[in-house]
Every structure is written in C-alpha cells, then in structure tokens.
JSON list of C-alpha atoms in Angstrom, two decimals:
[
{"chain": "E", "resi": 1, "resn": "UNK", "atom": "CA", "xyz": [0.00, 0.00, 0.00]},
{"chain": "E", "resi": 2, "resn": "UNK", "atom": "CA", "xyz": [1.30, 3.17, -0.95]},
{"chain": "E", "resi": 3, "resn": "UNK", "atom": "CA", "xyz": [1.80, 6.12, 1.73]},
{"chain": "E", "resi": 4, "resn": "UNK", "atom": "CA", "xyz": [0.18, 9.32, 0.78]},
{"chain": "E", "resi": 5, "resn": "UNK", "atom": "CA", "xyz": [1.37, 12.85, 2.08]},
{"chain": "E", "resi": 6, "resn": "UNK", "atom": "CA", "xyz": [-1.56, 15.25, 3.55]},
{"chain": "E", "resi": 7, "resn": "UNK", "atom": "CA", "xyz": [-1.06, 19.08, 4.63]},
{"chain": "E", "resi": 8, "resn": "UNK", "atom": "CA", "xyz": [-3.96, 20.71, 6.53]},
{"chain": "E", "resi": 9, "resn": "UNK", "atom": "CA", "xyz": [-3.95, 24.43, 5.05]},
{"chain": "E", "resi": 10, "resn": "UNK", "atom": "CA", "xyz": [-5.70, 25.26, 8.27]},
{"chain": "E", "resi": 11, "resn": "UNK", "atom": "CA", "xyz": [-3.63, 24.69, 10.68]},
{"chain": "E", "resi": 12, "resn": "UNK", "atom": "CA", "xyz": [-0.41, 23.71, 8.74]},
{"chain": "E", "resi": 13, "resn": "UNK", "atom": "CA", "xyz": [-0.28, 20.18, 10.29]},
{"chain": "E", "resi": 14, "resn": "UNK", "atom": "CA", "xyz": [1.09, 17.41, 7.75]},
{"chain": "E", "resi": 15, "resn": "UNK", "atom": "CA", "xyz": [0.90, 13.57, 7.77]},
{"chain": "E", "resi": 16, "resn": "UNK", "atom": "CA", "xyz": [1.69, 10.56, 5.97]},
{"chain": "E", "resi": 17, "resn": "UNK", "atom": "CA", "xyz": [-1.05, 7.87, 6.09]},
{"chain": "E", "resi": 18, "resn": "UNK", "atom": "CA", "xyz": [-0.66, 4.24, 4.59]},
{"chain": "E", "resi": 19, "resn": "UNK", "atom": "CA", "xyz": [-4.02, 3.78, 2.45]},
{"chain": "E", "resi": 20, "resn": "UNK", "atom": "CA", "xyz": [-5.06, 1.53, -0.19]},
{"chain": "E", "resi": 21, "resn": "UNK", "atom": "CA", "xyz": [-4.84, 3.22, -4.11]},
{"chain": "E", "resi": 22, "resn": "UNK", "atom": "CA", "xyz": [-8.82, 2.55, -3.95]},
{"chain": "E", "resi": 23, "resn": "UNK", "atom": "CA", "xyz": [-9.48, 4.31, -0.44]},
{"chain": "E", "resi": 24, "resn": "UNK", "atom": "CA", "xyz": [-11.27, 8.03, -1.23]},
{"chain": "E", "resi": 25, "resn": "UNK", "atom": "CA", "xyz": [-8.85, 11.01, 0.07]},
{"chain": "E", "resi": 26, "resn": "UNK", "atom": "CA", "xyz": [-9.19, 11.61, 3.70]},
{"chain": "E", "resi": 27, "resn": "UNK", "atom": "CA", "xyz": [-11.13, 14.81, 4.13]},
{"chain": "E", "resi": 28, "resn": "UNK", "atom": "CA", "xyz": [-11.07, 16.03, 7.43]},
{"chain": "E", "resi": 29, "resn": "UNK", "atom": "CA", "xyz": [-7.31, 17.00, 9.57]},
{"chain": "E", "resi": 30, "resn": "UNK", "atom": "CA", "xyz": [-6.26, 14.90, 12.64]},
{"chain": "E", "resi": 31, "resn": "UNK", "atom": "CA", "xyz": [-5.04, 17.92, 14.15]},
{"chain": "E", "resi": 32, "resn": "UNK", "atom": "CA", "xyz": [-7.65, 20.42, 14.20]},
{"chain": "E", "resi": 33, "resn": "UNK", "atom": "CA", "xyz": [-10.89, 19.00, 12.54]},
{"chain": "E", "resi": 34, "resn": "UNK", "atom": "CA", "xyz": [-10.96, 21.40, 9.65]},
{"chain": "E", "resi": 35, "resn": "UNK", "atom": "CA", "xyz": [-11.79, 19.91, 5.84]},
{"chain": "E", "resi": 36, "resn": "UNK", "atom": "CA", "xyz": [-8.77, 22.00, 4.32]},
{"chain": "E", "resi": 37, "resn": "UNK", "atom": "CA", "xyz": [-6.80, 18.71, 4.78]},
{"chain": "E", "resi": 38, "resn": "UNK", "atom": "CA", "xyz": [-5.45, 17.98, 1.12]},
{"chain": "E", "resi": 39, "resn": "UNK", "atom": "CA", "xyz": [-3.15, 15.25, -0.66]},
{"chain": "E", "resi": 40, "resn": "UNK", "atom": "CA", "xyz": [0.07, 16.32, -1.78]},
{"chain": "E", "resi": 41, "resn": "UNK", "atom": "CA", "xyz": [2.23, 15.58, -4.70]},
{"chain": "E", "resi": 42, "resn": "UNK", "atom": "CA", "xyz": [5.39, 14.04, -3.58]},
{"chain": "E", "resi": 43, "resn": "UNK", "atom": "CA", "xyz": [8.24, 11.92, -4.72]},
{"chain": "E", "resi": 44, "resn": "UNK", "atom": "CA", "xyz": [7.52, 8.27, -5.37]},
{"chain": "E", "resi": 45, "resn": "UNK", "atom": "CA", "xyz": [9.14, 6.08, -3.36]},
{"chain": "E", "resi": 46, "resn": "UNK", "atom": "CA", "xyz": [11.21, 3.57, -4.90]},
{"chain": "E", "resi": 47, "resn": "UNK", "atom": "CA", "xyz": [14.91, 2.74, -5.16]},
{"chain": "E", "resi": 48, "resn": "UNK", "atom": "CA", "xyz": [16.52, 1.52, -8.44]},
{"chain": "E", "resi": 49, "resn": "UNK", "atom": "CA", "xyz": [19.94, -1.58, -7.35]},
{"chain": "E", "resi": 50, "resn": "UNK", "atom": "CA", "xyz": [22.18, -2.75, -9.03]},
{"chain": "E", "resi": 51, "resn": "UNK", "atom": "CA", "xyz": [24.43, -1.63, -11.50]},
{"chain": "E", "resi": 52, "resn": "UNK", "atom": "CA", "xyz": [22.11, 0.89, -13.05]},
{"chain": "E", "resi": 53, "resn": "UNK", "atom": "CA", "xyz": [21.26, 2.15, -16.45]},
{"chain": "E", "resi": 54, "resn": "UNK", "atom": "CA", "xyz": [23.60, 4.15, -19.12]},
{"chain": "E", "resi": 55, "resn": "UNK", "atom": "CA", "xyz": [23.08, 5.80, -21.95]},
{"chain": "E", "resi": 56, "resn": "UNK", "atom": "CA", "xyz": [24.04, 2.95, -24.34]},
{"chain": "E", "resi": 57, "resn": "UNK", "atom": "CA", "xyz": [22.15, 0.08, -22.79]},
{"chain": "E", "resi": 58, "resn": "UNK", "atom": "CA", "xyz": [19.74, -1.05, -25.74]},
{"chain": "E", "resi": 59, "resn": "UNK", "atom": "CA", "xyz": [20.92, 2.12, -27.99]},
{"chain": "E", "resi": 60, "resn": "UNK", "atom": "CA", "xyz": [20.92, 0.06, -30.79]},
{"chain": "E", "resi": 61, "resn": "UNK", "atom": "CA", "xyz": [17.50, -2.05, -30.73]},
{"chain": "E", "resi": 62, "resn": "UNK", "atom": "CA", "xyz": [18.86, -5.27, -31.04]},
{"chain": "E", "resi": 63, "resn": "UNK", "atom": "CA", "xyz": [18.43, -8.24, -28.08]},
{"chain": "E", "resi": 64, "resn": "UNK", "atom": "CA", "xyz": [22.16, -8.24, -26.99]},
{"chain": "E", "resi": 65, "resn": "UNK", "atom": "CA", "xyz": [21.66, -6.28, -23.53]},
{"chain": "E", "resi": 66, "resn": "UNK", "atom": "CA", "xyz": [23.84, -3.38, -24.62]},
{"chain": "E", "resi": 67, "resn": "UNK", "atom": "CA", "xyz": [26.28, -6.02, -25.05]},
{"chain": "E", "resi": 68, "resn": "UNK", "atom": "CA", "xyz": [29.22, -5.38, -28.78]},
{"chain": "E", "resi": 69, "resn": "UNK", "atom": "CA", "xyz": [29.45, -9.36, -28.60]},
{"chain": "E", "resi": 70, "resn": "UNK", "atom": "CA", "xyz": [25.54, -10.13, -28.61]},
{"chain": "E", "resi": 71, "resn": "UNK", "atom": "CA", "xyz": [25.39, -12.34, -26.18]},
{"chain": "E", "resi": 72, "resn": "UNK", "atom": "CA", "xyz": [26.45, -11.53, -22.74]},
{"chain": "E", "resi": 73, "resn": "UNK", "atom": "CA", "xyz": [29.54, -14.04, -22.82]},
{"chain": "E", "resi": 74, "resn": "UNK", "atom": "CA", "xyz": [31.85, -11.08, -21.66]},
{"chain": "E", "resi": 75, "resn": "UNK", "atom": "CA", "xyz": [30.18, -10.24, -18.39]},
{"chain": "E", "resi": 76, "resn": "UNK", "atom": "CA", "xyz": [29.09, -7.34, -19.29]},
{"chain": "E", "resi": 77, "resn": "UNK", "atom": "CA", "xyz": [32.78, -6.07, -19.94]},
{"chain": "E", "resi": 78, "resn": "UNK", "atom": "CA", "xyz": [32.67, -5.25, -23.64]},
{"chain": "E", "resi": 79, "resn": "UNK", "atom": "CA", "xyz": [30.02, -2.52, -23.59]}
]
C-alpha cells in the first residue's frame, strides 16, 4: 500500500497515512478538525539496485543487452 502525504492548510499540520490506491482522500485534519486537509504531490518512493542504467544500454534495438558481442559471454565487460 502506498503512503500518501496530507497538509492541513488550516492549521499547517502534515501527515503521511498508509491507504489503499482505492481508499477516497481523507477529508477532514487529525489535528484540528478542519476539511482543508489535502493530498500532496510528492516523490515516489522507490529505489533503483544494481548496476544501473547508461546511456548505451539497448541504444541500438537489437536483443544483446547493450552487449558489442551479442550475447552476454563477456560479463558485461565489452560494452
């Protein structure tokens, strides 16, 4: 379940609750009661591991893996 950032313009309290992507916005603040209590845009929160992306991993279309000798054999040294 995803964990959604809420700022009460009210009373400037913010929270993170853990809801379900189907659960409707909560609506009223923990803090103070008022119904200014919004969602807010935030970063997503994932990590990428490993050892990442570059620029000329599948440049060229074909199957290899970003691989000159097609097929991996290398380990990955020949890119």
């Amino acid at each position: 379940m995803p964990i959604y950032e809420y700022r009460c313009t009210a009373c400037g309290a913010a929270k993170e609750h853990l809801q379900k992507m189907s659960d409707d916005p909560i609506a009223q603040c923990p803090a103070c009661g008022s119904h200014d209590y919004h969602k807010q845009l935030s970063a997503a929160g994932f990590q990428l591991k490993g050892s990442g992306w570059y620029e000329t991993d599948f440049k060229n279309g074909s199957s290899g893996g970003g691989h000159s000798c097609g097929n991996g054999s290398c380990g990955g040294g020949c890119a």
